[in-house]
Amino acid sequence: MTLLLIALLPWCVALVASRLRSGEIAFWLAFACCVTLVATLGAIAPGVWAGGAMRISAEWLPGLGAAATLRLDALAWLFAMLVAAIGALVMLYARYYLAGDRQLPRFFALMCGFMGAMLGVVLAGDLILLALCWELTSVASFLLIAFNAPERGALRGARAALTVTGLGGVALIAAVLMLGRAAGSFDLAEVLASGAAVRADPRYPWILACFLIAVFSKSAQFPFQFWLARAMAAPTPVSAYLHSATLVKAGIFLLLRFYPVLAGSEAWFFTVSAVGAVTLLLGGVAAVFQHDLKGLLAYSTVSHLGLITLLIGFSADTAIVAAVFHVINHATFKASLFMAAGIVDHECGTRDLRKVNGLWRFMPLTGSLAIVAAAAMAGVPLLNGFLSKEMFFDESLALEGHDPIALLAPLAALVAGAAGVAYSSRFVHDVFFNGEPVGLTRTPHEPPLWMAVPVGILVAICLLVGLMPEPVVGVALAAAARAALGGALPAYSLAVWHGFNLPLAMSTFALVAGVAVYAAHGRGRRLHRRPTPVAIGYEAFECLLLALARCGQTLTRQLRGDHMRLQMAALALVAVVAAGVPLLLGPVAVTLPAISAGAVSGGEIIWLVGAVFALGAVSGKVRPVTVLLFLGAVGLSVSMAFAALSAPDLALTQLFVEVATVLLLMLALERMPVEPLRQRSLGAHIRYIALALAGGGGCGWLAWEAMQRKPTTISDFHLLHAVDGAGGTNAVNVIIVDFRGFDTLGEVTVLAAAALIVWSFLARERSGAITRFRGSFMLPLAVRVLMPSAALVAVHLYLRGHNLPGGGFVAGLLLAIGLVLEALALGSWRSPHAKPVRWLAGGLGLALATSGASLAFGFPFLTSTFGHPVLPLLGELPLASAAAFDLGVLAVVVGATLMLILAFAFGREERSG
Amino acid sequence: MSVELMLAAAIAVLVACALYCLMRGRLFDVIVGITLLSYGVNLFLFAMGRPAANRAPIVPAHGSVVPAEYVDPLPQALVLTAIVIGFAMTGLMVALVIKRVQSKGEG
Amino acid sequence: MPLQHLVIAPIALPLLAATLCLAAPRASRAISLCSALATLAVSVFLVATAASGDALVYLLGNWRAPFGIALLSDRLGAWAVLATAWVLCGVLLFSIGAGRDKGAYFHPLYQVLWMGVNGAFLTADVFNLFVFFEVMLVGSYGIALQGAGMAEARATLRYVAINLAGSALFLIAAGLLYGVCGTLSMADLALRLPALQGADRALALSGAGLLAVVFLLKAAALPLSAWLPQTYGGVSPASAASFTLLTKLGAYGMLRVVSLWGGTLFDANWIAVVMACGAGTVLLAGAGALASLSLARVAAWGVLGSSGLLLIVFCSGSPQALAGGLFYLPPSAMCASALFLVADLHRRNRLADGKLWLLIAAVGVAGLPPLAPFLAKLQALDGLFAAPDLHGLAWLILAASLLTLTGLARVALRLAGAGGEPANKVEHLALAWLCGGALAMSTLAAPIQRYTAVAASELAAPQAYIRQVLDAVPVGGR
Amino acid sequence: MTEAVLPFVTLAYLVAMGLCGLRLLSGPQAEDRVLALDTLYIMALALIAVLSIGSGHPINFEGVLAIAMVGFVGTIAAARFLTRSRGANDAGLD
Amino acid sequence: MPAWIDALVAGLLVVGAFAALVGAWGLVKLPEFMMRLHAPTKASTLGAGCALAALTLRFAGVEGVGSLRYLIPLIFVFITAPVSAHMLARAWRARNPVKIEAGSGGSSGKS
Amino acid sequence: MRVSLPWWAGLWCFWMLLQGSPSLGSALLGVLVAWLIARWLAPEASGGARLRVLPLLRLLGRVAWDIVASNLAMISMVLLRSNRLRPRWVEVSLDLPDDPRRVVLAAIVSLTPGTLSVDLDAESRCLLVHALDCGDEDALASTIKSRYESLLLEVFA
Ligand code: NA
Ligand code: NA
């Protein structure tokens, strides 16, 4: 329950705060949340320190074998406490720092959200949950860095942070998934217990690589260190919180957490310590040369994180203790330094070290606090930084075996120590002394009291820990280190004084050397005249992103533009390959046609005619109207083929559709100026022709081969049961309205929808009158005779359709063509088809009603019935419910065809003559 | 000359012409290509129904039916559906092309 | 009336609504909303029924399965139908709130789109699948042309043309399968295809290959992806929002085909080619997202990416990855739709108080926690990592999601300062519906994962599907 | 007797259609092509009628009727187009 | 089927086929459009008419009076053929203006 | 709208013809169908003009005969002397009082081979005819007037 409270409270507060208007209430909520967390953590501390890990679990992702498990041991407790306690101070600080900002509620909501994510990382008892919270910290930090969003630096900084930490997230996901497989479970406790199995797994190198990428990217280790400097665009409270105490420590936390599982191999030792060392030196040196106050602190953070990483890399139990200790120390002094920098920024309006000078006169209180904190950072004795740095020197000296590193580590430690002293000196000297301020717009003065209080508290902790480490942090440190090690603690001592020994000498040397280096470089403001140093790695990162984006643009540009023909060609090519490969590779023996000298049985030559005109239509030398006429000829020959090959229904439909299509295209052609053909290279020509031939030939071959096959088909059933099952003799019509009536329902829906689209799409043009075929004195009279006859024939075709060629489709098409012709010839709108949409609605409604009527009798949709009632006078009357369905089809076809064709018939009046 | 050979040849020619038109990159040709393609495809579907002359799938109202004596009615029904859908799509396509061409003229 | 009949409702209800909208245009908003809610309710019922283990078979016209058309609402079909209902409800709500439904025949066409998608997910017949693809497409054309500016017309023209060519391929494929096997029912085909020998088998493989090409086209997989970013980026974002499920149809079709016929018809190379297409798509989508400068474009690439991901996991043969893919399908569509809707708000300069939705939708599309796509992707990746030869694909998916994340971050940051009017309540409700759906799925992950795991195992052993379809007895034993 | 002449009659109609096709292909003017297509329709009508005599089942009679009723619609539309456009947008091609 | 009907059918078929052939021939052979317009509109009416008459006669024995329906298409051909001819002539004249001298009944102008 | 009786009757006849096998059922159905179509689509009865059967039959017979005869003439023209044809444009001034009858005349002119009606001048009531082979324009015009126009005037008395 307590765990649930700790994990969920920040989220709830974030949710509430985001809906608030008042920054004040939001602050109090956030602050109360932090205080509650600190109190809760304090209350459960004794139990946790005693070694009792708390754990709750709920079922969550059975598919992954993962659960929603929270687990709190001493290591997690320590980090949670850091998150909560520093959070409380930062909230307090931010209230004054950001006073008056309209976005304050959002700020506190985001901070609480981040805190929730961070606590999730710390408390996660399941690898999947851990990865999830890890990603959430990335998102939350992205949002916090982007808090001042339209500002350019914020945008770039946020994006860089998200990209780098996103990379880490991706790597962590991969690592976690493989780790879970290797350990056999995603549960943290089980994973921690199966270190040997994991290290023996063949996937171990992969796991380690991904894991380290995740850790290094989050903790700004080389080569990912650049994002942290960029992230300084965030408001200072964010930097104080995320970039000193929490977010960047998530990586360290992960290193410590999985130390028992992953450490203990050569790979771990070399990679982690090498990266840590490089980062340590790089950050330390770079920090000295920054002109941005926060930049200096950022690089110092990088350097200190490198130090901790290096310590963990040493893979010695005492080094782990030192690492944990330094985590605490760094969090305290760095947070206070960031806050002090924020005060400077706040009061001076700039944090450029070249402008900010001699502030001691204006703000002695802030100055003294900052000087103490900086001294802690530099490792001055009697402050906490000194203690952990001493342990670090000790560890670097204690290294054995690994020769190059054992030799280099103390050296690196020494250089880094000196660099730390140098940038700390610069921080103190360049801000509070070093002459007069340059070009400040206002006179700085002390900040409000409550802004300095958090700094004071943190500095006091630095002092307290530095003076009496064992009583203040001893228990927590021991418990956390024990949890991190997963076993017994090594012997170590937390004391201010260890006597005169080598580490003390190194410390002294570092202090002296550091001050000397700064004095040498910074004399007479020589440092100020150096150009702003390039952010190492950031430019490479930008270049990489740019190159990737260019690559993407090039890729997508290939897809853009007027390349419909390329798309068509791609589709044709893929289809040819997909259908061709099985045929060419398969055991298809080409069945050669047996050419017999049989009599010409009819329509066959018609197909040749069709083929010739298809070729003619392709010719680029004829005008568009001719192409349409050729199409008409092709359509006619197809229709003839249907007629000759026992498909009277098809012949009829094809004929009517052909006429309707030609009519439509002819009407449309007037408004469709056709551009001349573009010249293409011979090569392209040949390619397209080859592809077309392959596609066409392939289709022909497929058809040929398939026609050789005579499988037993389901249509035998349709033929056998057309009469007794569906009450009709025309098997095609019976299939359409009964056996596969559902297809027909969909098909008329398509027709109706297409008609609606065209009708509404050309609505603007429809405002004009319909253009009639004026000038022909014969047409109107002919149409007056034809139209009623066509209607009569349509009725005839509809009524006989179930038994003989005909049916709703053809009847509807005929009626519609008649109506269109009439509208064009007479230029009149008759009332029945003035609203063709009603035909659609009526038709669809009738079809639906007929289909659905069977539901009332407990039969499925579309079940039909038929009968042959014998009526007086009329005799036997064949009735089928499917006929009503067919009538609906008819109505839809009429309406849709009318709309499809007439939509193109509006516009200018015909020129007379 | 068998029905099958003629059908296959017709399908080949129609589809080849259609593909060539489609790949020519002119909007008008796309309409022509789609129309030709639908002819070819309809014939293809139709060809799957063991086509032959004088075997229309219209069964006697009374008496027994021997399915082998008729052409396969199912592909015909499918072609019918395809024809109607093709008509609807042609209309749609033409409307879009008109709009496109007009937009070119305006801009 | 037995509950069995509710299987037809997801298809018949939208059609009925479309008809009523045509008949009573004034009431079309109310009709459309009622139908949407009813369809949603029915979809929930179908999923609940499928979850209890009963796949519902529906014999249309009361004809036995291979002879008539059968619908089947199994776990997969019902799941997809529910996802559709959720997304389309949200988009409909938004369209109403934004006043986009004032365009001509918006509601009927929207319902037709819905009907088409549902029909395609439920049908167990190859040719009927073609018909419903067409229904879905024609509806989508109508929605794409809403507002009918020149840009929309241009984008839609390409979309229509390429889909017409795709439809022709579908017809050839269906014809070929019928010509070789003599049947159109997918279940019956699954029985007849293994019996084929020699040349017959090669022909059937050609037909199935063409069918696969059609599905790849619908899924916008790599050699055929060009249309998707053009179309989705070209039409109004609110229209694109209703299309996010359409690409899933391609992946769905591929899944059905591979599941039902895969064991007997396709060899490993065939599957590998399809997966390679999916992999290329994923990578292309990542690159495209990185290169694009507008929210709608990024969303379009996101849709492409999820489509590629689904292709990979559906063909991977790993039940774990497949289950992950099924889990991934609905929330990824919801998030992409929401992102499109946010883009629409931005385009109309109403993003003042919609940043939260921008954040949530972007997080969902990027595959970040806490939305369900993250968990689903994790499960899919877990499945891929479990098989040694699929590691590469997992890495590729991870790399692509990083690219997407970066591109999305850039575009989303540009909108951070966007202001304008606040959106209205209905628009907020719609976005809350979509984002909340994705969020709810991650909290309800346990039952969902159990459901999808069973669905995946069903798909791995298709005999149950085949028997259910072919053994269904008509009412009255006709 | 009918059986005896039928092949020749069929052939004659086919040849006639072929001639129409020739004109349709060769033009030279669009009107010529329209005329040829119109004639092609009538020939098709007659041919279907002849084939029905041959087969003994007038199953395609409705096709004949359809051509007779709507076959001229294409001609009308083309003639209208030619009248209105006067070849304005595609002069030079026929 | 009585032999005389058979003969009549055959005769009609031959006449129709011949007329159709001649019409098509004229379509190809005649030198200018207005002349070509005559050939098919005439010959094809006879061609179609004879074929339909043959059809009617052929099925008269089977269907009795009912086979008269096979003449229906002929009516439509007779209604539509003049219309299309007229429309075509009109379209051609729109592009190829012909000067026709005034005066009723006897003016001529060669195009 | 009133239903025009001639249309109704005509459509019913057409229906019966179309049905092939006449039965009582189809006849009754035809009544209904013809009535509906006449009511919906047929133009209203134009008052006055009455059809006279005998002249109509004479006209039909004459036209049928002319079609056959001039078709034969046409065949010879096309086959034998296609190079020596004398195409002419001929204007025929009409006495027919109303448009329908003029249209019928124009149709007859077109149907009979050798001549083609091309245009009708609304004001001067002149029918523009194109003749394929014509030696004497006036003779042609008068033939048309005497053979068809007079009979037409009789038919619609
Ligand atoms: Na300074
Ligand atoms: Na039925």
Coordinates of C-alpha atoms and ligand atoms in Angstrom, one line a residue, chain A residues 725-726 734 737-742 850-851 854 860-865 881-882 885, chain C residues 60-63 478, ligand 2:
Chain A
G725 CA -33.8 -24.0 -54.1
A726 CA -34.4 -20.6 -55.5
V734 CA -30.4 -16.8 -59.3
V737 CA -30.1 -12.4 -56.3
D738 CA -30.0 -15.4 -54.1
F739 CA -27.0 -17.7 -53.7
R740 CA -24.6 -14.7 -53.7
G741 CA -27.0 -11.9 -53.1
F742 CA -24.7 -10.5 -50.5
T850 CA -36.2 -7.7 -48.5
S851 CA -32.9 -9.1 -47.2
S854 CA -36.2 -13.2 -43.3
P860 CA -30.6 -15.5 -41.9
F861 CA -30.3 -12.3 -43.7
L862 CA -31.1 -12.6 -47.4
T863 CA -32.9 -15.9 -47.2
S864 CA -35.4 -15.9 -49.9
T865 CA -38.6 -17.8 -50.5
S881 CA -39.1 -12.8 -52.8
A882 CA -35.8 -12.4 -54.5
F885 CA -34.5 -7.6 -54.0
Chain C
L60 CA -26.1 -15.6 -45.8
G61 CA -29.3 -16.5 -47.6
N62 CA -29.3 -19.7 -45.5
W63 CA -27.0 -21.5 -48.0
R478 CA -31.5 -26.7 -46.2
Ligands
NA2 NA -32.0 -15.2 -51.0

